[in-house]
């Protein structure tokens, strides 16, 4: 009798409380090292807190934000961020659709091609940026050498705003297009062929079928990819940091022509050690990312479903 | 540090069988192959070129026309990397970080994923929503307070400052939960319970063996991501105690103008993920296509 009682009690304890024990490690670690810092950022952003100044942190409310709104370097960085967002996100999605369409055909050695498109995604952003920075070199870069064959002059990629943005966008698009292509491919394979057969009977050509059947049916994945790509592309840091090898790398070029908001956050936080100001940039960047992702959602949502 | 959203399931309208679909799918023509081969070449080229430079003498990087075939100086350059920098320490640190993070993420994600998918407890749905919600937030935005915490703990500059925040990921929990939902029938667990199995034993003897394929995919992604992680290690580590990625950053940022040396280091640092990729490429492709999102 005592034994049964004990087993029953243990069973009740097990079903009631044990599950909390299983999820506890996640919530403990994430709570302390993920969620808490995130929320605390808002608090730090309201403080005057600089590691290089001897006086203790003091609450200044919205002073950092007021300073930020009047800071030309910040607006420059936001402009660069938006420009890079556009130059990376749109080509990523379009190329990914195109590549997925190719991979969706009956291809021999399909695993090889699928691995091929995803290869850039598994390489490290630091290594890749260092490699691309050399490929985009002014005097001996391979890309200029190829362009020279076609008669284009030697481009100083890092010097100009547009050229540096294009070069950085190439790195990002190169790294992420294959990933989105595989997501699209998974969905394309689930589209029943009867839809295409009927369209062929109606006289629709390949391109019409792609835009009127494939793309509308892929709408959920396109929305998803746009949002994922946006949250990634709004906080580019490694590419602009390592594109310009040199001591003053955190400025993103001599005229800050490719300094992103994330890089400016890094410069203020870990070159100037102005933690309050840097946190304010983090908060504004988070809000901007939500707005831009929302914009991306509204645009992709309009893809017509028949 | 991942930012992941719940991905919509692929469109699956009722339709003909896979086989009929395959038959009707367009067969690739020569142009398709040409385009795919061009894409393959473009994907592989930067890494290949880095390898070529690593195997040449230092003047090859500046030569016109560019050198595009490997030479015989690879080991010489590798030796130079290890002589001029403490790249051995960087590799060691990266192995410890990526290894620990991978084991921990797989273990804790499997445990929590099992609880969320197969055990009933109060607040389960709210907690799950919390996990899904936090996936969308880039945790990098909390980097300043995280750095302040690490300084406070005296961990700044040490590799556990990189390891500890990476021990769990929201994505891992969510991914394993999705897998358990499909992979283990409730009846199996009920039967185990009838036999008086404690839930931890159910986890160990029933759930864990069944979860092996998903756990492997999660492990692959976690390892590659931890190996490649850049921003947080850059912030919290010091050049004297780097991971591979921060060592590359230091090398490239004016430490040397010998770019053959830098690219050789980049090549060495890419080899481990490349090896994982070549061995398990099929699983990685399958993982992404079935929803193993990394971001």
Coordinates of C-alpha atoms in Angstrom, one line a residue:
Chain A
X1 CA 0.0 0.0 0.0
X2 CA 2.8 2.4 1.0
X3 CA 4.6 1.4 -2.2
X4 CA 1.7 2.2 -4.5
X5 CA 1.2 5.5 -2.7
X6 CA 4.8 6.4 -3.3
X7 CA 4.7 5.4 -6.9
X8 CA 1.5 7.4 -7.5
X9 CA 3.0 10.4 -5.8
X10 CA 6.2 10.1 -7.9
X11 CA 4.0 9.8 -11.0
X12 CA 2.1 12.9 -10.1
X13 CA 5.3 14.8 -9.4
X14 CA 6.6 13.7 -12.7
X15 CA 3.7 14.7 -14.9
X16 CA 3.2 18.0 -13.0
X17 CA 6.7 19.4 -12.5
X18 CA 9.2 17.5 -14.5
X19 CA 8.3 19.2 -17.8
X20 CA 9.3 22.6 -16.2
X21 CA 12.7 21.0 -15.4
X22 CA 13.2 20.1 -19.1
X23 CA 12.4 23.5 -20.4
X24 CA 14.2 25.3 -17.6
X25 CA 17.8 25.3 -19.0
X26 CA 16.6 27.1 -22.1
X27 CA 14.7 29.8 -20.3
X28 CA 17.3 30.3 -17.6
X29 CA 20.2 30.8 -20.1
X30 CA 18.1 32.7 -22.6
X31 CA 16.6 34.8 -19.9
X32 CA 19.9 35.9 -18.5
X33 CA 22.1 36.2 -21.6
X34 CA 19.4 36.9 -24.3
X35 CA 16.3 38.6 -23.1
X36 CA 17.7 40.6 -20.2
X37 CA 20.4 42.3 -22.2
X38 CA 17.9 43.1 -24.9
X39 CA 15.5 44.8 -22.5
X40 CA 18.3 46.4 -20.5
X41 CA 19.5 48.1 -23.7
X42 CA 16.5 50.4 -23.5
X43 CA 17.5 51.4 -20.0
X44 CA 21.1 52.0 -20.9
X45 CA 20.0 54.1 -23.8
X46 CA 18.5 56.6 -21.3
X47 CA 21.7 57.0 -19.5
X48 CA 24.9 59.0 -19.9
X49 CA 27.3 56.1 -19.7
X50 CA 30.8 56.2 -21.1
X51 CA 33.5 53.9 -20.0
X52 CA 36.2 56.5 -20.8
X53 CA 34.6 59.0 -18.4
X54 CA 35.3 58.6 -14.7
X55 CA 31.9 59.7 -13.4
X56 CA 29.2 57.1 -12.8
X57 CA 26.4 56.6 -15.2
X58 CA 23.5 59.0 -14.8
X59 CA 20.0 59.0 -16.1
X60 CA 19.5 61.6 -18.8
X61 CA 16.2 60.3 -20.3
X62 CA 16.0 61.1 -24.0
X63 CA 19.2 63.1 -24.4
X64 CA 20.9 60.4 -26.3
X65 CA 18.0 60.2 -28.7
X66 CA 17.9 64.0 -29.2
X67 CA 21.6 63.9 -29.9
X68 CA 21.1 61.0 -32.3
X69 CA 18.5 62.8 -34.3
X70 CA 20.9 65.7 -34.9
X71 CA 23.9 63.5 -35.7
X72 CA 24.8 63.6 -39.4
X73 CA 26.9 60.5 -39.1
X74 CA 23.9 58.6 -37.8
X75 CA 21.7 59.7 -40.7
X76 CA 24.5 58.9 -43.1
X77 CA 24.7 55.4 -41.6
X78 CA 20.9 54.9 -41.7
X79 CA 20.9 56.0 -45.4
X80 CA 23.7 53.5 -46.1
X81 CA 21.8 50.8 -44.3
X82 CA 18.6 51.4 -46.3
X83 CA 20.5 51.6 -49.6
X84 CA 22.3 48.3 -48.8
X85 CA 19.0 46.8 -47.7
X86 CA 17.5 47.5 -51.1
X87 CA 20.6 46.4 -53.0
X88 CA 20.8 43.1 -51.2
X89 CA 17.2 42.1 -50.5
X90 CA 15.6 42.6 -53.9
X91 CA 18.3 40.8 -55.9
X92 CA 18.5 38.0 -53.4
X93 CA 14.8 37.2 -53.7
X94 CA 14.7 37.6 -57.5
X95 CA 17.9 35.5 -58.2
X96 CA 16.7 32.9 -55.7
X97 CA 13.4 32.5 -57.6
X98 CA 15.3 32.2 -60.8
X99 CA 17.8 29.6 -59.4
X100 CA 15.0 27.6 -57.7
X101 CA 13.2 27.5 -61.1
X102 CA 16.4 26.0 -62.7
X103 CA 16.8 23.5 -59.9
X104 CA 13.2 22.5 -60.1
X105 CA 13.7 21.0 -63.6
X106 CA 14.7 17.4 -64.0
X107 CA 18.4 17.7 -63.5
X108 CA 21.1 15.0 -63.3
X109 CA 23.4 15.3 -60.3
X110 CA 20.9 17.4 -58.5
X111 CA 22.5 17.0 -55.1
X112 CA 25.7 18.5 -56.5
X113 CA 23.9 21.6 -57.8
X114 CA 21.9 22.0 -54.6
X115 CA 25.1 21.8 -52.6
X116 CA 26.7 24.2 -55.0
X117 CA 24.1 26.9 -54.4
X118 CA 24.3 26.5 -50.6
X119 CA 28.1 26.5 -50.4
X120 CA 28.4 30.3 -50.0
X121 CA 26.1 30.2 -47.1
X122 CA 28.2 27.9 -45.0
X123 CA 31.4 29.9 -45.4
X124 CA 32.3 32.4 -42.7
X125 CA 31.4 36.0 -43.3
X126 CA 34.8 37.1 -42.1
X127 CA 36.7 34.9 -44.5
X128 CA 34.4 35.7 -47.4
X129 CA 34.6 39.4 -46.9
X130 CA 38.4 39.3 -46.7
X131 CA 38.5 37.3 -50.0
X132 CA 36.0 39.6 -51.7
X133 CA 37.9 42.7 -50.6
X134 CA 40.9 41.3 -52.5
X135 CA 38.8 40.4 -55.5
X136 CA 37.4 44.0 -55.5
X137 CA 40.9 45.5 -55.1
X138 CA 41.6 48.6 -57.2
X139 CA 45.0 47.9 -58.7
X140 CA 45.3 44.1 -58.9
X141 CA 41.7 42.9 -58.1
X142 CA 40.4 40.1 -60.3
X143 CA 37.0 41.9 -60.8
X144 CA 38.7 45.0 -62.2
X145 CA 40.8 42.8 -64.4
X146 CA 37.7 41.1 -65.9
X147 CA 36.0 44.5 -66.3
X148 CA 39.1 45.8 -68.0
X149 CA 38.7 43.0 -70.7
X150 CA 35.4 44.6 -71.5
X151 CA 36.9 48.1 -71.6
X152 CA 35.6 49.4 -68.3
X153 CA 38.2 51.5 -66.5
X154 CA 39.8 50.6 -63.2
X155 CA 37.2 51.1 -60.5
X156 CA 38.2 52.1 -57.0
X157 CA 35.3 50.1 -55.4
X158 CA 35.9 51.3 -51.9
X159 CA 36.2 55.0 -52.7
X160 CA 32.7 55.7 -54.0
X161 CA 29.3 55.4 -52.2
X162 CA 27.6 53.6 -55.1
X163 CA 30.5 51.3 -56.0
X164 CA 31.2 50.4 -52.4
X165 CA 27.5 49.6 -51.8
X166 CA 27.5 47.5 -54.9
X167 CA 30.6 45.5 -53.8
X168 CA 29.1 44.9 -50.4
X169 CA 25.8 43.9 -51.9
X170 CA 27.6 41.4 -54.1
X171 CA 29.1 39.7 -51.1
X172 CA 25.7 39.5 -49.2
X173 CA 23.8 38.3 -52.3
X174 CA 26.5 35.8 -53.1
X175 CA 26.2 34.4 -49.5
X176 CA 22.4 34.3 -49.1
X177 CA 20.8 33.7 -52.5
X178 CA 21.3 29.9 -52.5
X179 CA 19.7 29.6 -49.1
X180 CA 16.5 31.4 -50.2
X181 CA 16.6 29.4 -53.5
X182 CA 16.4 26.1 -51.6
X183 CA 13.4 27.4 -49.5
X184 CA 11.7 28.3 -52.7
X185 CA 12.6 25.0 -54.4
X186 CA 11.0 23.0 -51.5
X187 CA 7.7 24.8 -52.2
X188 CA 8.0 24.6 -56.0
X189 CA 8.2 20.9 -55.8
X190 CA 4.9 20.8 -54.0
X191 CA 3.0 22.6 -56.8
X192 CA 0.9 20.0 -58.7
X193 CA 1.8 19.7 -62.3
X194 CA -1.8 19.7 -63.4
X195 CA -1.8 23.4 -62.9
X196 CA 1.0 23.8 -65.4
X197 CA -0.6 21.3 -67.8
X198 CA -3.9 23.2 -67.8
X199 CA -2.0 26.5 -68.4
X200 CA -0.1 25.0 -71.3
X201 CA -3.4 23.9 -72.8
X202 CA -4.6 27.5 -72.4
X203 CA -1.6 28.6 -74.4
X204 CA 0.4 30.2 -71.6
X205 CA 4.2 30.2 -72.2
X206 CA 6.9 29.4 -69.6
X207 CA 7.3 32.9 -68.4
X208 CA 3.6 33.5 -68.0
X209 CA 3.3 30.3 -66.1
X210 CA 6.2 31.4 -63.8
X211 CA 4.7 34.7 -62.9
X212 CA 1.0 33.7 -62.8
X213 CA 1.3 30.2 -61.2
X214 CA 4.7 29.7 -59.5
X215 CA 5.2 33.1 -57.9
X216 CA 1.6 33.5 -56.5
X217 CA 1.7 30.0 -55.0
X218 CA 5.1 30.8 -53.4
X219 CA 3.8 33.9 -51.8
X220 CA 4.1 32.7 -48.1
X221 CA 7.7 31.7 -48.7
X222 CA 8.5 35.0 -50.5
X223 CA 7.1 36.9 -47.5
X224 CA 9.1 34.8 -45.1
X225 CA 12.3 35.2 -47.1
X226 CA 11.8 38.9 -47.4
X227 CA 11.4 39.3 -43.7
X228 CA 14.4 37.0 -42.8
X229 CA 16.5 38.8 -45.4
X230 CA 15.5 42.2 -44.0
X231 CA 16.4 41.4 -40.4
X232 CA 19.8 40.2 -41.7
X233 CA 20.5 42.9 -44.1
X234 CA 19.5 45.8 -41.8
X235 CA 22.3 44.9 -39.5
X236 CA 25.2 44.3 -41.8
X237 CA 28.4 44.7 -39.8
X238 CA 31.1 42.3 -40.8
X239 CA 31.1 43.2 -44.5
X240 CA 31.5 46.9 -44.1
X241 CA 34.0 46.4 -41.3
X242 CA 36.3 44.0 -43.2
X243 CA 35.8 45.5 -46.6
X244 CA 38.2 48.3 -45.8
X245 CA 41.2 46.7 -44.2
X246 CA 43.0 49.2 -42.1
X247 CA 43.1 50.7 -38.7
X248 CA 40.1 53.0 -38.9
X249 CA 37.8 50.2 -40.2
X250 CA 34.9 51.0 -38.0
X251 CA 34.2 54.2 -39.9
X252 CA 33.2 52.3 -43.0
X253 CA 35.5 54.0 -45.5
X254 CA 37.4 57.3 -45.3
X255 CA 34.2 59.4 -45.8
X256 CA 31.9 56.9 -44.0
X257 CA 30.6 56.1 -47.4
X258 CA 29.7 52.5 -46.4
X259 CA 29.3 52.7 -42.7
X260 CA 26.1 50.9 -41.7
X261 CA 24.0 51.7 -38.6
X262 CA 25.2 48.4 -37.0
X263 CA 28.8 49.5 -37.7
X264 CA 28.1 53.0 -36.3
X265 CA 26.7 51.2 -33.2
X266 CA 29.9 49.2 -33.0
X267 CA 32.1 52.4 -33.4
X268 CA 30.3 54.3 -30.7
X269 CA 30.2 51.3 -28.4
X270 CA 33.6 49.8 -28.8
X271 CA 35.8 52.5 -30.2
X272 CA 34.4 55.4 -28.2
X273 CA 33.0 53.3 -25.4
X274 CA 29.9 55.5 -25.3
X275 CA 27.5 52.8 -24.1
X276 CA 24.5 55.0 -23.7
X277 CA 24.7 56.5 -27.1
X278 CA 25.4 53.1 -28.7
X279 CA 22.4 51.6 -27.0
X280 CA 20.2 54.4 -28.4
X281 CA 21.4 53.5 -31.9
X282 CA 20.5 49.8 -31.2
X283 CA 17.0 50.8 -30.1
X284 CA 16.4 53.0 -33.2
X285 CA 17.9 50.4 -35.5
X286 CA 15.5 47.8 -34.0
X287 CA 12.5 50.1 -34.6
X288 CA 13.7 50.8 -38.1
X289 CA 14.1 47.1 -38.8
X290 CA 10.6 46.4 -37.7
X291 CA 9.3 49.2 -40.0
X292 CA 11.3 48.1 -43.0
X293 CA 10.3 44.5 -42.5
X294 CA 6.7 45.6 -42.3
X295 CA 7.2 47.5 -45.5
X296 CA 8.6 44.3 -47.1
X297 CA 5.6 42.4 -45.8
X298 CA 3.2 44.9 -47.3
X299 CA 4.9 44.8 -50.7
X300 CA 5.2 41.0 -50.9
X301 CA 1.7 40.5 -49.6
X302 CA 0.4 42.2 -52.7
X303 CA 1.6 39.4 -54.9
X304 CA -1.5 38.4 -56.6
X305 CA -3.1 35.0 -55.9
X306 CA -5.5 34.0 -58.7
Chain B
X1 CA 22.8 34.2 -32.1
X2 CA 20.0 33.5 -34.5
X3 CA 17.0 35.4 -35.7
X4 CA 14.4 33.0 -37.0
X5 CA 10.8 33.1 -37.7
X6 CA 8.3 30.3 -37.9
X7 CA 8.4 29.4 -41.5
X8 CA 5.2 28.7 -43.4
X9 CA 4.8 25.1 -44.6
X10 CA 5.3 24.6 -48.3
X11 CA 2.2 24.8 -50.4
X12 CA 0.6 21.3 -50.5
X13 CA -2.6 21.4 -52.5
X14 CA -4.2 18.1 -53.1
X15 CA -2.8 16.8 -56.4
X16 CA -1.4 13.9 -58.3
X17 CA 1.3 11.7 -56.7
X18 CA 4.9 12.7 -56.6
X19 CA 5.6 10.3 -59.4
X20 CA 3.2 11.9 -61.8
X21 CA 4.5 15.3 -60.9
X22 CA 8.1 14.2 -61.5
X23 CA 7.1 12.9 -64.9
X24 CA 5.5 16.1 -65.9
X25 CA 8.3 18.3 -64.6
X26 CA 10.3 20.0 -67.3
X27 CA 13.5 18.1 -68.3
X28 CA 16.5 20.3 -68.1
X29 CA 17.9 21.4 -71.5
X30 CA 21.5 22.4 -72.3
X31 CA 20.8 26.0 -71.3
X32 CA 19.7 24.9 -67.9
X33 CA 22.8 23.0 -67.4
X34 CA 25.0 25.8 -68.6
X35 CA 23.3 28.2 -66.2
X36 CA 23.6 25.8 -63.3
X37 CA 27.2 25.1 -64.0
X38 CA 27.9 28.9 -64.2
X39 CA 26.1 29.3 -60.8
X40 CA 28.1 26.4 -59.3
X41 CA 31.4 28.0 -60.6
X42 CA 30.4 31.4 -59.1
X43 CA 29.6 29.8 -55.8
X44 CA 32.8 27.9 -55.5
X45 CA 35.1 30.5 -57.1
X46 CA 35.9 32.9 -54.1
X47 CA 36.9 29.9 -51.9
X48 CA 38.8 28.3 -54.7
X49 CA 40.7 31.5 -55.5
X50 CA 41.6 31.9 -51.9
X51 CA 43.0 28.4 -52.0
X52 CA 45.0 29.2 -55.1
X53 CA 46.5 32.3 -53.5
X54 CA 47.4 30.3 -50.4
X55 CA 49.4 27.9 -52.6
X56 CA 51.4 30.6 -54.4
X57 CA 54.3 32.8 -53.6
X58 CA 53.3 36.3 -52.2
X59 CA 53.8 38.1 -55.5
X60 CA 51.1 35.9 -57.2
X61 CA 48.3 37.9 -55.6
X62 CA 49.4 41.0 -57.5
X63 CA 50.1 39.5 -60.8
X64 CA 48.4 40.5 -64.0
X65 CA 46.8 38.4 -65.5
X66 CA 45.7 36.8 -62.3
X67 CA 47.0 33.4 -61.3
X68 CA 44.1 30.9 -61.4
X69 CA 45.8 27.5 -60.8
X70 CA 47.2 26.2 -57.5
X71 CA 51.0 26.3 -57.0
X72 CA 53.3 24.4 -54.7
X73 CA 53.7 26.8 -51.8
X74 CA 50.7 25.8 -49.7
X75 CA 52.6 24.3 -46.7
X76 CA 55.1 27.0 -46.8
X77 CA 52.3 29.6 -46.4
X78 CA 50.6 27.6 -43.7
X79 CA 53.8 27.4 -41.8
X80 CA 54.2 31.2 -42.1
X81 CA 50.6 31.7 -40.7
X82 CA 51.4 29.6 -37.6
X83 CA 54.8 31.3 -37.2
X84 CA 53.7 34.9 -37.4
X85 CA 50.4 34.6 -35.5
X86 CA 49.0 32.5 -32.8
X87 CA 46.6 30.8 -35.2
X88 CA 46.9 27.5 -33.3
X89 CA 45.3 29.1 -30.3
X90 CA 42.6 30.6 -32.5
X91 CA 41.8 27.2 -34.0
X92 CA 41.8 25.6 -30.5
X93 CA 39.5 28.2 -29.2
X94 CA 37.1 27.8 -32.1
X95 CA 37.1 24.1 -31.7
X96 CA 36.2 24.4 -28.0
X97 CA 33.6 27.1 -28.6
X98 CA 31.9 25.3 -31.5
X99 CA 32.1 21.9 -29.9
X100 CA 30.7 22.9 -26.5
X101 CA 27.9 25.1 -28.1
X102 CA 26.9 22.2 -30.4
X103 CA 26.6 19.6 -27.7
X104 CA 24.8 21.9 -25.4
X105 CA 22.3 23.3 -28.0
X106 CA 21.5 19.8 -29.2
X107 CA 21.0 18.4 -25.7
X108 CA 18.9 21.3 -24.3
X109 CA 16.9 21.7 -27.5
X110 CA 16.0 18.1 -27.6
X111 CA 15.0 18.0 -23.9
X112 CA 12.9 21.2 -24.2
X113 CA 11.5 20.2 -27.6
X114 CA 10.4 16.9 -26.2
X115 CA 8.6 18.6 -23.3
X116 CA 6.9 21.1 -25.6
X117 CA 5.8 18.5 -28.1
X118 CA 4.9 15.5 -25.9
X119 CA 4.3 16.5 -22.3
X120 CA 1.3 18.5 -21.0
X121 CA 2.0 21.3 -18.5
X122 CA 0.4 24.5 -17.5
X123 CA 1.6 27.5 -19.5
X124 CA 3.0 25.4 -22.2
X125 CA 1.5 27.3 -25.1
X126 CA 2.4 30.7 -23.6
X127 CA 6.1 29.6 -23.2
X128 CA 6.2 28.2 -26.7
X129 CA 4.8 31.5 -28.1
X130 CA 7.5 33.3 -26.1
X131 CA 10.2 31.1 -27.8
X132 CA 8.7 31.7 -31.3
X133 CA 8.4 35.4 -30.6
X134 CA 12.0 35.8 -29.4
X135 CA 13.3 34.1 -32.5
X136 CA 12.4 37.2 -34.5
X137 CA 14.5 39.5 -32.4
X138 CA 18.1 39.9 -33.3
X139 CA 19.8 39.4 -29.9
X140 CA 22.8 41.4 -31.2
X141 CA 20.9 44.4 -30.2
X142 CA 21.5 43.6 -26.6
X143 CA 25.2 43.5 -27.1
X144 CA 26.1 46.5 -24.9
X145 CA 24.4 45.2 -21.7
X146 CA 25.8 41.7 -22.5
X147 CA 29.3 43.1 -22.7
X148 CA 28.7 45.0 -19.4
X149 CA 27.6 41.8 -17.8
X150 CA 30.6 39.9 -19.0
X151 CA 32.9 42.6 -17.7
X152 CA 31.2 42.4 -14.4
X153 CA 31.7 38.7 -14.3
X154 CA 35.3 39.1 -15.2
X155 CA 34.7 37.0 -18.4
X156 CA 35.6 39.7 -21.0
X157 CA 38.4 38.4 -23.1
X158 CA 37.8 34.8 -22.1
X159 CA 36.2 32.2 -24.3
X160 CA 33.4 31.3 -21.9
X161 CA 32.0 34.7 -22.6
X162 CA 31.5 33.4 -26.2
X163 CA 30.3 30.0 -25.1
X164 CA 27.7 30.7 -22.4
X165 CA 25.3 32.9 -24.4
X166 CA 25.4 30.4 -27.2
X167 CA 24.4 27.4 -25.1
X168 CA 20.8 27.5 -26.1
X169 CA 18.9 28.8 -29.1
X170 CA 15.2 29.4 -29.6
X171 CA 15.5 28.0 -33.1
X172 CA 16.9 24.7 -31.7
X173 CA 14.0 24.2 -29.3
X174 CA 11.4 25.1 -31.9
X175 CA 13.1 22.8 -34.6
X176 CA 13.2 19.8 -32.2
X177 CA 9.6 20.4 -31.1
X178 CA 8.4 20.3 -34.7
X179 CA 10.3 17.1 -35.2
X180 CA 8.9 15.4 -32.1
X181 CA 5.4 16.4 -33.0
X182 CA 5.6 14.3 -36.2
X183 CA 8.1 11.6 -35.3
X184 CA 6.7 10.1 -32.1
X185 CA 3.2 8.8 -31.8
X186 CA 1.5 9.7 -28.5
X187 CA 0.5 6.0 -28.1
X188 CA 4.1 5.0 -27.8
X189 CA 4.6 7.3 -24.9
X190 CA 1.3 6.4 -23.3
X191 CA 2.4 2.7 -23.4
X192 CA 5.7 3.7 -21.7
X193 CA 3.8 5.5 -19.0
X194 CA 1.5 2.6 -18.3
X195 CA 4.7 0.5 -17.7
X196 CA 5.6 3.1 -15.1
X197 CA 8.3 4.8 -17.0
X198 CA 9.4 8.2 -15.6
X199 CA 9.3 10.9 -18.2
X200 CA 13.1 11.2 -18.2
X201 CA 13.4 7.6 -19.0
X202 CA 10.8 8.0 -21.8
X203 CA 13.0 10.8 -23.1
X204 CA 16.2 8.8 -22.8
X205 CA 14.9 5.5 -24.2
X206 CA 12.2 6.5 -26.6
X207 CA 12.5 10.1 -27.6
X208 CA 16.2 10.5 -27.9
X209 CA 16.8 7.5 -30.2
X210 CA 13.9 8.7 -32.4
X211 CA 15.3 12.2 -32.6
X212 CA 18.7 11.3 -33.9
X213 CA 18.2 12.4 -37.5
X214 CA 16.9 15.8 -36.5
X215 CA 19.4 16.2 -33.7
X216 CA 22.2 15.5 -36.3
X217 CA 20.9 18.2 -38.6
X218 CA 20.6 20.7 -35.7
X219 CA 24.1 19.8 -34.7
X220 CA 25.5 20.4 -38.1
X221 CA 23.9 23.8 -38.4
X222 CA 24.8 24.8 -34.9
X223 CA 28.5 23.8 -35.4
X224 CA 28.8 25.8 -38.6
X225 CA 27.1 28.8 -37.1
X226 CA 29.2 28.8 -34.0
X227 CA 32.4 28.3 -36.0
X228 CA 31.5 31.3 -38.2
X229 CA 30.1 33.6 -35.5
X230 CA 31.7 37.0 -35.8
X231 CA 30.2 40.0 -34.1
X232 CA 30.0 38.9 -30.5
X233 CA 33.4 37.2 -30.4
X234 CA 34.8 40.4 -32.0
X235 CA 33.3 42.5 -29.2
X236 CA 34.1 40.4 -26.2
X237 CA 37.4 38.7 -27.0
X238 CA 40.9 40.3 -27.2
X239 CA 43.4 39.9 -30.0
X240 CA 45.6 37.8 -27.7
X241 CA 42.9 35.2 -27.2
X242 CA 40.9 35.0 -30.5
X243 CA 38.7 32.6 -32.3
X244 CA 39.5 31.9 -35.9
X245 CA 37.1 34.6 -37.1
X246 CA 38.4 37.4 -34.8
X247 CA 42.0 36.3 -35.7
X248 CA 41.2 36.8 -39.3
X249 CA 39.7 40.2 -38.6
X250 CA 42.9 41.2 -36.7
X251 CA 45.1 39.9 -39.5
X252 CA 43.2 41.8 -42.1
X253 CA 43.0 45.1 -40.2
X254 CA 46.4 46.4 -40.7
X255 CA 48.3 43.7 -38.8
X256 CA 50.1 42.8 -42.0
X257 CA 50.0 43.9 -45.7
X258 CA 50.9 40.4 -46.8
X259 CA 47.6 39.3 -48.2
X260 CA 48.8 35.9 -49.2
X261 CA 49.2 35.3 -45.4
X262 CA 45.7 36.7 -44.7
X263 CA 44.1 34.5 -47.4
X264 CA 46.0 31.5 -46.3
X265 CA 44.6 32.0 -42.8
X266 CA 41.1 32.5 -44.3
X267 CA 41.5 29.2 -46.2
X268 CA 42.7 27.3 -43.1
X269 CA 39.7 28.7 -41.1
X270 CA 37.3 27.6 -43.8
X271 CA 38.5 24.0 -44.0
X272 CA 36.6 22.7 -40.9
X273 CA 33.2 23.9 -42.1
X274 CA 34.0 22.9 -45.7
X275 CA 34.8 19.4 -44.4
X276 CA 31.5 19.2 -42.5
X277 CA 29.8 20.4 -45.7
X278 CA 31.4 17.9 -48.0
X279 CA 30.7 15.0 -45.6
X280 CA 27.1 16.0 -44.8
X281 CA 26.0 18.2 -47.7
X282 CA 23.0 16.1 -48.5
X283 CA 21.7 16.4 -44.9
X284 CA 22.4 20.1 -44.8
X285 CA 20.5 20.6 -48.1
X286 CA 17.7 18.4 -46.8
X287 CA 17.6 20.3 -43.5
X288 CA 17.2 23.7 -45.2
X289 CA 14.5 22.4 -47.5
X290 CA 12.6 20.9 -44.7
X291 CA 12.7 24.0 -42.5
X292 CA 16.0 24.0 -40.6
X293 CA 16.4 27.7 -40.8
X294 CA 19.6 29.3 -39.8
X295 CA 19.9 33.1 -39.9

